[in-house]
Coordinates of C-alpha atoms in Angstrom, one line a residue:
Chain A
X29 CA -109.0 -3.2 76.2
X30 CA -107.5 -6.3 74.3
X31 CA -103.5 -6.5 74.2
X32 CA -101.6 -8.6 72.4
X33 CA -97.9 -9.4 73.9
X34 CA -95.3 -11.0 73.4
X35 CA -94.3 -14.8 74.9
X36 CA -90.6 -14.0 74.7
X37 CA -87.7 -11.4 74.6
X38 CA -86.4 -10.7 71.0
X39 CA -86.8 -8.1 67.3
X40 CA -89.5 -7.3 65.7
X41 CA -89.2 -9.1 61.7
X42 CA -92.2 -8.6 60.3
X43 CA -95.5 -7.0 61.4
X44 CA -98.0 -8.4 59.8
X45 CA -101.2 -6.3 60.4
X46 CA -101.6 -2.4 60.5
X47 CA -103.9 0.1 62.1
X48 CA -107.9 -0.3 61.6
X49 CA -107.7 -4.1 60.4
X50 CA -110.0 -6.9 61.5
X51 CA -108.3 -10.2 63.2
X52 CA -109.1 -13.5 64.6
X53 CA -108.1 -15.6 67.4
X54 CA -105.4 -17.5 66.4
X55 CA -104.3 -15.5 63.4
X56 CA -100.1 -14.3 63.1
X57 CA -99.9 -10.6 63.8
X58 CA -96.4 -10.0 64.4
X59 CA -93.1 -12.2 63.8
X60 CA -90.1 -11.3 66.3
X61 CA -87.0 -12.9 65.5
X62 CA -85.1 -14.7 68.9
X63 CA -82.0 -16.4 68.7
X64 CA -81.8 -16.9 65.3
X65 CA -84.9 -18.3 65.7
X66 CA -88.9 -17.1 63.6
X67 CA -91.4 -16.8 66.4
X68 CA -95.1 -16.3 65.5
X69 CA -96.7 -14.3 68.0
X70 CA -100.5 -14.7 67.5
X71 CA -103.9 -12.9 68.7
X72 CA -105.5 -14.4 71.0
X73 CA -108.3 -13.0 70.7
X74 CA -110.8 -11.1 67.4
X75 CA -110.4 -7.7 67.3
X76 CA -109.8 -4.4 65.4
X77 CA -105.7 -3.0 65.6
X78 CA -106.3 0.0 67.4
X79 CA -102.7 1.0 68.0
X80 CA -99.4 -0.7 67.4
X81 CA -97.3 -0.3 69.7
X82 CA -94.1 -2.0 68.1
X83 CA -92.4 -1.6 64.8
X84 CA -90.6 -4.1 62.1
X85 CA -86.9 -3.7 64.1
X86 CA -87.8 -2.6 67.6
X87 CA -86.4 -4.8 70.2
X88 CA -89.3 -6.3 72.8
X89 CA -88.8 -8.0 75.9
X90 CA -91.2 -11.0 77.8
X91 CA -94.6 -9.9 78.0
X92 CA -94.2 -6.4 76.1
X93 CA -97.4 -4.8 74.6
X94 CA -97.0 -5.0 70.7
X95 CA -100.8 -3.7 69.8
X96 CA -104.0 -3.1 71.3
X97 CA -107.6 -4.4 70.1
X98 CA -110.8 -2.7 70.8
Chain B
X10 CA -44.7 -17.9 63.3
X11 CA -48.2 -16.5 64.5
X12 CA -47.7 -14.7 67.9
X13 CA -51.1 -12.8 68.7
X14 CA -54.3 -14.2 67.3
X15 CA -57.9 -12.4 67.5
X16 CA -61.1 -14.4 67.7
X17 CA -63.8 -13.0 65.5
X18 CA -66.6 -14.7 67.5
X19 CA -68.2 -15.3 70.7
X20 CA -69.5 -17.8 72.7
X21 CA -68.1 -21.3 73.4
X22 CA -65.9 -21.2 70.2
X23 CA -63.5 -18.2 71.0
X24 CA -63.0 -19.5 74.7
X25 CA -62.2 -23.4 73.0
X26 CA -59.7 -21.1 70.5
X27 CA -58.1 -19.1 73.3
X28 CA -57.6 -22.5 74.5
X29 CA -55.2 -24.0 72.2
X30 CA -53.3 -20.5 71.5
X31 CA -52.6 -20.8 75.7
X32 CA -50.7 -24.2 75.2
X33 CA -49.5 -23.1 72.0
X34 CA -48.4 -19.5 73.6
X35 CA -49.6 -17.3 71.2
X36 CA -51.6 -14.2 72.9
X37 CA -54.7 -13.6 72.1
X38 CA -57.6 -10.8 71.9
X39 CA -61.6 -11.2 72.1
X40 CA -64.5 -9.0 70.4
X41 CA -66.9 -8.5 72.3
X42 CA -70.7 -6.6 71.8
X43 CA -72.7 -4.5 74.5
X44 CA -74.7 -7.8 75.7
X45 CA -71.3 -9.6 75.8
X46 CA -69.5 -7.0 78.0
X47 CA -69.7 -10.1 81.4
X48 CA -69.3 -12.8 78.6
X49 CA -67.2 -15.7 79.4
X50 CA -65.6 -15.6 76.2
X51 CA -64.9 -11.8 76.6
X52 CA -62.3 -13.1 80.0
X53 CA -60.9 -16.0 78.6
X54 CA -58.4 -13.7 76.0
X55 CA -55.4 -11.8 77.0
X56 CA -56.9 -8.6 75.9
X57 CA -60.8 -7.7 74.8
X58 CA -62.2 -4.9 73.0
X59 CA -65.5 -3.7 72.1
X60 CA -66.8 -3.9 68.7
X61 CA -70.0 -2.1 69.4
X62 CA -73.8 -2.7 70.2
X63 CA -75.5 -6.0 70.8
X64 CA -77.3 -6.3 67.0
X65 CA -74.8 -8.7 65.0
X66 CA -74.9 -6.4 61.9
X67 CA -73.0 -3.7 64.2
X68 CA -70.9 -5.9 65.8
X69 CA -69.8 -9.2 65.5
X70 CA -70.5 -8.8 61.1
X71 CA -68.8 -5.6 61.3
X72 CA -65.7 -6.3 59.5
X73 CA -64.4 -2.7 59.7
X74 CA -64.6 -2.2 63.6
X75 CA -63.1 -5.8 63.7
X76 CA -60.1 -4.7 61.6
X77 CA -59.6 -1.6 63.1
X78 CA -59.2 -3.6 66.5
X79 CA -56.8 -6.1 64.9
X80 CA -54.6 -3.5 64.0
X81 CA -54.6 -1.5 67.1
X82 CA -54.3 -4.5 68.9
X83 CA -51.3 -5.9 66.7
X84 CA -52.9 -8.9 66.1
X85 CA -50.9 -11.0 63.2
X86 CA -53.9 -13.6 62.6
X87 CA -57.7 -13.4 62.9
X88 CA -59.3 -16.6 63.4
X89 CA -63.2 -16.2 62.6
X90 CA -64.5 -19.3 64.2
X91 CA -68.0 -20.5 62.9
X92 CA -70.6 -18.1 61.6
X93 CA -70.3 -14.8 61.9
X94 CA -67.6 -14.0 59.2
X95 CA -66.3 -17.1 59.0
X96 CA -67.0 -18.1 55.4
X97 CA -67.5 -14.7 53.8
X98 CA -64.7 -14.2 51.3
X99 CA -64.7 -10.4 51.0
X100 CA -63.8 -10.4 55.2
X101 CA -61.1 -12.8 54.2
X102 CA -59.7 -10.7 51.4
X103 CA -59.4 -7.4 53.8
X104 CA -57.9 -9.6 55.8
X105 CA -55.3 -10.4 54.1
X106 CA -54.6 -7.3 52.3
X107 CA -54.7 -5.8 55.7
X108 CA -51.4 -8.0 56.1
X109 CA -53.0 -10.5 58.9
X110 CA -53.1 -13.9 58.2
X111 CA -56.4 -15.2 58.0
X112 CA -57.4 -18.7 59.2
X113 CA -59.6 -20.2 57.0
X114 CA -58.6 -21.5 53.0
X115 CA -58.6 -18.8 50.1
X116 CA -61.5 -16.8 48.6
X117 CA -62.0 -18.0 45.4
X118 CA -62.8 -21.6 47.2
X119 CA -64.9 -20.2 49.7
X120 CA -67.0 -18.2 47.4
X121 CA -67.2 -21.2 44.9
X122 CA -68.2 -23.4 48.4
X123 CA -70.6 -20.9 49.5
X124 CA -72.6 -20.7 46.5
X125 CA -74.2 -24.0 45.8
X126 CA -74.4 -24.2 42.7
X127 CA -71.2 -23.4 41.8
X128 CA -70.1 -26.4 44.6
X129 CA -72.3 -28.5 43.3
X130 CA -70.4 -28.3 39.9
X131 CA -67.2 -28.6 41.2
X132 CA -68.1 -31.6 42.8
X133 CA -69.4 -33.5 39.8
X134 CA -65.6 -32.4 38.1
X135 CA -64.1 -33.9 41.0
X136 CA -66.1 -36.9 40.2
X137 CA -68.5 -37.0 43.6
X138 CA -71.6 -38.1 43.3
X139 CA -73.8 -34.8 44.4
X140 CA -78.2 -35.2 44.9
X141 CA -80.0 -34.6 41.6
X142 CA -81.2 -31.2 41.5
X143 CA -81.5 -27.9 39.4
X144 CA -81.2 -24.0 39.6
X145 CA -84.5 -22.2 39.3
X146 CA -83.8 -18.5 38.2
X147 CA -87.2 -18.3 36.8
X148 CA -90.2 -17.3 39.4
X149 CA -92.7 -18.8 37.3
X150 CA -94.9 -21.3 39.0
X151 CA -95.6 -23.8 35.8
X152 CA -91.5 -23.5 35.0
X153 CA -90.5 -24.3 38.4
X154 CA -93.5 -27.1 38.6
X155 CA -92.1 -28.8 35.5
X156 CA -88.6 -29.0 36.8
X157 CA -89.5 -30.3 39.9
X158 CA -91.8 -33.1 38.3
X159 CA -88.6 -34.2 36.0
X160 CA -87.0 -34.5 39.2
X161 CA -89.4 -36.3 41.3
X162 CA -91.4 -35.7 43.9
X163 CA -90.6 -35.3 46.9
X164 CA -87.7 -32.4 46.4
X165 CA -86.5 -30.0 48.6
X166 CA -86.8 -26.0 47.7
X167 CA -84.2 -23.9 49.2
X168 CA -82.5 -20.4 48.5
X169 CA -79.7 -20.9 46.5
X170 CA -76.9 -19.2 48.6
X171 CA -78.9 -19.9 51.8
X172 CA -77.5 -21.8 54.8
X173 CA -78.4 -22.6 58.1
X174 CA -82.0 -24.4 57.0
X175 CA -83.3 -20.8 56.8
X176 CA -86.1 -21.1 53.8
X177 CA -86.0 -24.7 53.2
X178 CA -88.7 -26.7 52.6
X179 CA -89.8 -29.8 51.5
X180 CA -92.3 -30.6 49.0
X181 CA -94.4 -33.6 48.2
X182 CA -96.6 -32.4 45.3
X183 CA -97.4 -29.9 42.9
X184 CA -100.3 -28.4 44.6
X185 CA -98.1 -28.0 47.8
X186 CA -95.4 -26.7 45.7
X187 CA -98.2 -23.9 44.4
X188 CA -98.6 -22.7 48.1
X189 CA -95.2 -22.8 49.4
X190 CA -93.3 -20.8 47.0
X191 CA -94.4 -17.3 47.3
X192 CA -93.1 -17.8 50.8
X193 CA -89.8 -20.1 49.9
X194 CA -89.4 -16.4 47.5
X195 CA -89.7 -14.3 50.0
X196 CA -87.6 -15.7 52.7
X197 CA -84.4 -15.9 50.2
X198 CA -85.2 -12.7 49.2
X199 CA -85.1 -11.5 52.8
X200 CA -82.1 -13.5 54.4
X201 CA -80.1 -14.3 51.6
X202 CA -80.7 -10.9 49.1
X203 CA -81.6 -13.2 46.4
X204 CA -84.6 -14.9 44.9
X205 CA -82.9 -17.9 43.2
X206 CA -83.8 -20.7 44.6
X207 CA -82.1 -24.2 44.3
X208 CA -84.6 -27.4 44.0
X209 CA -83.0 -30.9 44.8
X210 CA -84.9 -34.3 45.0
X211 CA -85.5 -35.0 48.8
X212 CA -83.3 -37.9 49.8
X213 CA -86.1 -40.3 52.2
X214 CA -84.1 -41.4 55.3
X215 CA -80.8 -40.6 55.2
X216 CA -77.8 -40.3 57.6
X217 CA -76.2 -36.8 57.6
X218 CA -72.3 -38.3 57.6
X219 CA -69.9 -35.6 56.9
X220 CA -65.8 -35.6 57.1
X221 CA -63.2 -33.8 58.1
X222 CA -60.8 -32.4 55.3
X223 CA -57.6 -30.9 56.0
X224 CA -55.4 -29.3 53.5
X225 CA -51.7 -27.8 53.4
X226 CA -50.0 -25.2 51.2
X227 CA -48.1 -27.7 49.8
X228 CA -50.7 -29.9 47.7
X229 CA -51.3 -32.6 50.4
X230 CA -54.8 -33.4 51.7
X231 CA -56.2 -35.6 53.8
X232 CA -59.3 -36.7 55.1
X233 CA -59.4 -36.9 59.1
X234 CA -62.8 -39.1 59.5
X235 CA -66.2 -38.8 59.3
X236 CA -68.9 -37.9 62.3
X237 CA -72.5 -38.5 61.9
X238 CA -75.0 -35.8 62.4
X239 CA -77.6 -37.1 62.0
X240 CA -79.9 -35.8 64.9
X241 CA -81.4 -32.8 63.7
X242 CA -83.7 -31.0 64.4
X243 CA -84.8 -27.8 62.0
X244 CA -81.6 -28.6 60.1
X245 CA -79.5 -27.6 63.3
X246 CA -77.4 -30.5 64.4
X247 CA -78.3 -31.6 68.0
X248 CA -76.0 -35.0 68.3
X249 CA -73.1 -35.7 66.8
X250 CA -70.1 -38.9 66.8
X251 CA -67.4 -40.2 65.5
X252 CA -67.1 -42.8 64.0
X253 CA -70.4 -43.2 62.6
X254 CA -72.2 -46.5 63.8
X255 CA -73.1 -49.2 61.7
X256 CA -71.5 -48.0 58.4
X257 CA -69.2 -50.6 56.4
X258 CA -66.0 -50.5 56.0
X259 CA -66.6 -49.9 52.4
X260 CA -69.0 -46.9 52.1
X261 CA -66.6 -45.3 54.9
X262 CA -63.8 -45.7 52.5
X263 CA -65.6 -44.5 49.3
X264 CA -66.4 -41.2 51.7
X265 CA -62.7 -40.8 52.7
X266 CA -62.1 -41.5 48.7
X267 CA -64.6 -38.8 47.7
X268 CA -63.9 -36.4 50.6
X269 CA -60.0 -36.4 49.6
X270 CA -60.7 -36.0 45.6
X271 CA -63.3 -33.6 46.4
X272 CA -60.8 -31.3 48.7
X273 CA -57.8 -32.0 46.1
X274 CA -59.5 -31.0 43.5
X275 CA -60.1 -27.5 44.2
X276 CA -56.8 -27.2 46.1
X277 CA -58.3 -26.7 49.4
X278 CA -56.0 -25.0 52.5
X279 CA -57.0 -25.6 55.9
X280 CA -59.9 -27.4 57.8
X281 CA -63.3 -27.7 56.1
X282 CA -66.1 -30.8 56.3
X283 CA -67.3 -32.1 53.9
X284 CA -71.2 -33.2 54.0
X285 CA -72.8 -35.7 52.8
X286 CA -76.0 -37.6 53.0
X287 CA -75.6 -41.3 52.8
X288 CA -79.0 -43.2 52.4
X289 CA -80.4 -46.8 53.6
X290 CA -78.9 -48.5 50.6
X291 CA -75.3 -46.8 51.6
X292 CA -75.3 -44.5 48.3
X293 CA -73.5 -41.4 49.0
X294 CA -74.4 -37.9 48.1
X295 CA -72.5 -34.6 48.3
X296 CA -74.3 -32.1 50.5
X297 CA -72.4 -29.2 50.7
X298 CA -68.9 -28.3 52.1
X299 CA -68.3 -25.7 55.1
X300 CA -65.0 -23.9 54.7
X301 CA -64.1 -23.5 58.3
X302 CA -64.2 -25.5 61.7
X303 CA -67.1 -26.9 62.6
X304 CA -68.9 -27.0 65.2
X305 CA -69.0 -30.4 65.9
X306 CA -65.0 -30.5 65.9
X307 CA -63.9 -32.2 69.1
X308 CA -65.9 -35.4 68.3
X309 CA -63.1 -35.8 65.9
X310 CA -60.0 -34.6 68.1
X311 CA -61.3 -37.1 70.5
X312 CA -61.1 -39.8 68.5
X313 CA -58.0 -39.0 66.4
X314 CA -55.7 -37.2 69.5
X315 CA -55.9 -33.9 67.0
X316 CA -56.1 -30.4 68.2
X317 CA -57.8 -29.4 65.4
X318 CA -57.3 -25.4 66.1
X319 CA -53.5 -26.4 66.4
X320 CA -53.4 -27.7 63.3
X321 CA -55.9 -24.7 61.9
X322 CA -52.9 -22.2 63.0
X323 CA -49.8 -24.7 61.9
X324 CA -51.4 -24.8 58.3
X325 CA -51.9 -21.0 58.3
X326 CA -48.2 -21.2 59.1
X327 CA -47.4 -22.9 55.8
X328 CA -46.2 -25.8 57.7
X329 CA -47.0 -29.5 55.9
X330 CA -49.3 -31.7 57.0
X331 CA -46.7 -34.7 57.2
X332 CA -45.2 -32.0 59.5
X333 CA -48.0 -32.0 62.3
X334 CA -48.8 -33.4 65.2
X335 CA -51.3 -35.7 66.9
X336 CA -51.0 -34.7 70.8
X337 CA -53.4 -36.2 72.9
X338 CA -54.7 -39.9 73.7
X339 CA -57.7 -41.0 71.0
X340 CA -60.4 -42.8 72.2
X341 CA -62.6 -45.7 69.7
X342 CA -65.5 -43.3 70.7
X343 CA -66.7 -40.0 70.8
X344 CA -70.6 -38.2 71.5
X345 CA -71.3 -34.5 71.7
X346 CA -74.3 -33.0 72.4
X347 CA -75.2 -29.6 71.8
X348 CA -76.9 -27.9 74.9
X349 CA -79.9 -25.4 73.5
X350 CA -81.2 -22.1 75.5
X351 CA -85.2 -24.0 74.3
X352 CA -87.8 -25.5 75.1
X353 CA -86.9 -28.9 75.3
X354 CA -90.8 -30.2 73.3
X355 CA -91.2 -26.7 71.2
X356 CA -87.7 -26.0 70.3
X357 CA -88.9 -22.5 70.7
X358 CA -85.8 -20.2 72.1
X359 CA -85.7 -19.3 76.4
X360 CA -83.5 -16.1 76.6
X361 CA -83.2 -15.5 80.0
X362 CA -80.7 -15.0 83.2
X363 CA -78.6 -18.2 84.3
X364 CA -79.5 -19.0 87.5
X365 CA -78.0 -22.3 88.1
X366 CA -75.8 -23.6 85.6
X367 CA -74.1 -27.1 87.2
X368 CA -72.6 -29.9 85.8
X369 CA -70.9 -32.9 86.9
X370 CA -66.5 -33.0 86.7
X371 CA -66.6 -36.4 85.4
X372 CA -64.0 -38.7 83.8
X373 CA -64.0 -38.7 80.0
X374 CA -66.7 -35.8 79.6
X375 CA -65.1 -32.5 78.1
X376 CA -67.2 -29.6 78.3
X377 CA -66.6 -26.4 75.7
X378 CA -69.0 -24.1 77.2
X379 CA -69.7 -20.4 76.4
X380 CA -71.8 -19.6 79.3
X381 CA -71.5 -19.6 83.3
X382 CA -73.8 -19.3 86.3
X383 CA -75.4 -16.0 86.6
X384 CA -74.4 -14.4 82.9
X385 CA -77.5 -13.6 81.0
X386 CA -78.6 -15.1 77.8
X387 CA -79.7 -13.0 75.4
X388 CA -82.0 -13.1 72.3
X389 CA -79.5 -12.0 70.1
X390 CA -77.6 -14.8 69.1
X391 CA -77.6 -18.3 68.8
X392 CA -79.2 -20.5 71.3
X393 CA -76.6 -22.8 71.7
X394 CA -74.7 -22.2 75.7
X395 CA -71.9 -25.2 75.3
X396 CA -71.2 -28.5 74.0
X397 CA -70.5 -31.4 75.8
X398 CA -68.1 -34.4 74.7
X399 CA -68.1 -37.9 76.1
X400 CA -65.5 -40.4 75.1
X401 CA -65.4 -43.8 75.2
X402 CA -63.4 -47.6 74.7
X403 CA -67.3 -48.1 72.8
X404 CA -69.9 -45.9 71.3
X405 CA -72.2 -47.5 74.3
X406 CA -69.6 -46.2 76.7
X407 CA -69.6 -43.1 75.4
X408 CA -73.1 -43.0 75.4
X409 CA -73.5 -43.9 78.8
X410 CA -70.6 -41.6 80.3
X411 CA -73.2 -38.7 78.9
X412 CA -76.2 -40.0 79.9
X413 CA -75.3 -40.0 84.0
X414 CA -73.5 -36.6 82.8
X415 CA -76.8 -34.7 81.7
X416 CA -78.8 -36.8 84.3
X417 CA -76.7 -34.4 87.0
X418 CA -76.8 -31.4 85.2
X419 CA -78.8 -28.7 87.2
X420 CA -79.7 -25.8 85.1
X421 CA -82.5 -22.9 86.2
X422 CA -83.1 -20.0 84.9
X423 CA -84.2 -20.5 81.4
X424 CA -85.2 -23.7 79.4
X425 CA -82.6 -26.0 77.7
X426 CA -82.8 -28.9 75.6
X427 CA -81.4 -31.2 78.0
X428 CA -84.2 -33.6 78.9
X429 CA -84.6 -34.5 75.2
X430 CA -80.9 -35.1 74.8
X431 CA -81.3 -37.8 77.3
X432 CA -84.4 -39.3 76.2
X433 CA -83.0 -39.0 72.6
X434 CA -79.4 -40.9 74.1
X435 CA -81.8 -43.7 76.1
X436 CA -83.9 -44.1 72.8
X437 CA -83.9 -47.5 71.2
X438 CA -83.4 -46.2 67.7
X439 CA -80.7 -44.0 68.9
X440 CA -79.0 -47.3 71.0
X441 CA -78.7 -49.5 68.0
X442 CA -77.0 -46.6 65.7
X443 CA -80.0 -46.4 63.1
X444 CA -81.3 -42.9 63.6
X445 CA -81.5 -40.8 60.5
X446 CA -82.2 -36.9 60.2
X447 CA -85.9 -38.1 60.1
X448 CA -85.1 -39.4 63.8
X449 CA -86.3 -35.7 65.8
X450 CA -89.0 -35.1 63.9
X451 CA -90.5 -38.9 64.7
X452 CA -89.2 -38.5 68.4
X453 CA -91.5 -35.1 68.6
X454 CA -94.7 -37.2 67.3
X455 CA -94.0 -40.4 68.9
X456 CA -94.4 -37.9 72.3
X457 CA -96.5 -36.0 71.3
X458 CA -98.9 -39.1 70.5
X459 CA -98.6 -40.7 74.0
X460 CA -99.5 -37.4 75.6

């Protein structure tokens, strides 16, 4: 199974994909919000969601599961 | 006579304001969230008291908890520091009404400040020169395209009561414009609760000079200098001095000129800066004006023997400003640099737990720090752990002093900004006095492009 995390502790802004969609390597799925600070977290791989695991205002730490990809 | 002053902040700014009311003996009380429970700043005040969980909205925004602790702590003035609360007029008013003085001017100038459009207009009354620009209430790509062309390209699209470089962008031509502002929209819609933006022709180059403004309850104002800001990067300051190298004797006059005029005019109380951008040709612009202390404060004390938060509480006081004092021993030279919880080549944020955190006790180097060995630094405020000051007989003094000071700083634990600050103080461009806010942004490719 294909995860994507997180690089660093922070919210959740904006989620930018939902269940059943198609991404690409490289493409923004999630913004989290550090230290005042927008942080693109991207897939690093293609994929379909198959779950999120975060939503827009949950608080993630380093290396946090925020959706899976079959 | 204030007698017991609350700090409505964190970080290195209430510890720097505890400071002064020590020497000045006035007791004081911190606020302090659920991640700022070990916080330096939470130790430094006579008493502390929670204000609630670590989010800012609940906490160090939430005027009502803030109050209630004034009250039960019989505080008689709130001083709100930077951010935060510090220029929102309607904390102000229940300040006031709540019979506790607050430090800061009046509302009806820091709502008029706040928005810029309405500073913007007050400006041209006072008669300084402000960047030509426009309001854009209207959503409508062709509208907005038109009023940017009669501008000229390259402008600069912003919300129009944003701050903080949140949502600004620069544009270079109408099919960029096209692409950028659904997003430009969006982001003042989210941060700022309002889609009007502001669009302003982009000034190539320029220095980011701004001075410091003082005024009394009597009519007086004066202007206390100017530091240059001009190392930036993201529209957050990173470097800042006093004087500002290699501007003549006559611009720096027409900026005290316009700074005093431009305070007088709309009756201003207390401290506030005013910014400006000044460009190769030495023309000066009105930026915008920040209605409280800055950030970058102590380059000035240093260099003018002012205890700027002294003064802060004395005006609050109703005392004059022919009436205050100027303590300590001023230096011809004064540097701060801003030390960042970031990747040093990303300028992406490192939360994380202090490890190490070690500098030097060197002559001449003041450090307002927020943050200690072993605290942890969280993701929920802003990245900036301390400041550091050096002051000098000469800007290359002053330059140097910091240089061997961040050369022995030992920090682990999380990123910092550090090793840019030095490379960016041993720069050649930096040396001679003739960076401009362009200067990070060339810095990042210039190393970039040898790697």
């Amino acid at each position: 199974m294909k995860e994507v995390k997180t690089s660093m502790a922070g919210n959740v802004w904006k989620v930018q994909v939902t269940q059943g969609d198609q991404v690409t390597a490289g493409q923004e799925v999630v913004i989290l919000e550090s230290m005042k600070m927008e942080i693109p977290i991207t897939a690093e791989e293609d994929g379909v969601v198959e779950e999120l695991k975060v939503e827009e205002g949950s608080f993630v730490n380093e290396d946090d599961v925020l959706m899976t990809l079959k | 006579m204030i007698k017991k002053l609350l700090v409505a902040n964190r970080g290195e700014i209430a510890v720097r304001i505890f400071r002064t009311c020590e020497r000045l003996g006035i007791r004081t009380v911190a606020v302090f969230s659920d991640a700022d429970e070990e916080a330096v700043h939470t130790k430094a005040a006579d008493e502390a008291r929670w204000i609630g969980p670590a989010r800012v909205k609940e906490s160090y925004l939430n005027a009502d908890k803030i109050l209630e602790v004034a009250k039960e702590t019989g505080a008689d003035a709130i001083h709100p520091g930077y951010g935060f609360l510090s220029e929102n007029p309607d904390f102000s008013r229940r300040v006031k009404e709540a019979g506790i003085t607050f430090i800061g001017p009046a509302e009806n100038i820091m709502e008029t400040m706040g928005n810029k459009i309405a500073a913007r207009e007050a400006m041209i009354e006072a008669g300084v020169p402000v960047v030509p620009g426009a309001t854009l209430k209207s959503e409508n790509e062709d509208e907005v395209a038109k009023v940017c062309a009669e501008i000229g390209y390259p402008v600069m699209i912003k919300a129009a009561s944003g701050g903080g470089g949140i949502g600004m962008q620069r544009v270079d031509h109408k099919d960029e414009l096209v692409k950028v502002l659904p997003s430009v929209i969006k982001k003042a819609e989210t941060f700022f609760g309002s889609a009007e933006l502001y669009v302003e022709k982009f000034i190539e180059n320029p220095r980011h000079i701004e001075a410091q403004v003082f005024g009394d309850h009597h009519g007086n104002v004066v202007c206390l200098g100017e530091r240059d800001c001009s190392i930036q990067r993201r529209n957050q300051k990173i470097i800042e001095e006093a004087p500002a190298p290699k501007l003549s004797d006559e611009t720096r006059k027409s900026l005290f000129a316009y700074a005093e005029k431009a305070a007088g005019n709309i009756g201003y109380t207390n401290a506030g800066t005013i910014e400006f951008l000044v460009d190769s040709d030495e023309n000066i612009y009105f930026l915008e004006m920040n209605t409280r202390l800055q950030v970058e404060h102590p380059v000035t004390e240093e260099v003018t023997g002012i205890d700027l938060v002294e003064w802060q509480i004395r005006i609050a006081e109703e005392k004059r400003i022919s009436d205050l004092e100027e303590r300590n021993m001023s230096y011809e030279h004064a540097i701060e640099v801003r030390v960042y919880a970031e990747d040093p080549v990303t300028f992406f944020p490192s939360p994380g737990k202090l490890k190490r955190w070690s500098f030097p006790q060197m002559e001449d180097i003041r450090y307002d720090s927020g943050v200690e060995e072993g605290v942890q630094v969280t993701p929920f405020y802003d990245p900036m752990l301390a400041k550091i000051i050096a002051k000098g007989s000469s800007r290359q003094d002053a330059i140097e002093k910091m240089s061997a000071c961040l050369e022995k700083a030992e920090v682990e634990g999380i990123k910092t900004n550090i090793p840019m600050l030095i490379e960016t103080l041993q720069h050649d461009v930096f040396k001679e006095g003739s960076a401009t806010t362009q200067f990070v942004q060339q810095y990042v490719i210039e190393k970039s492009s040898k790697v």
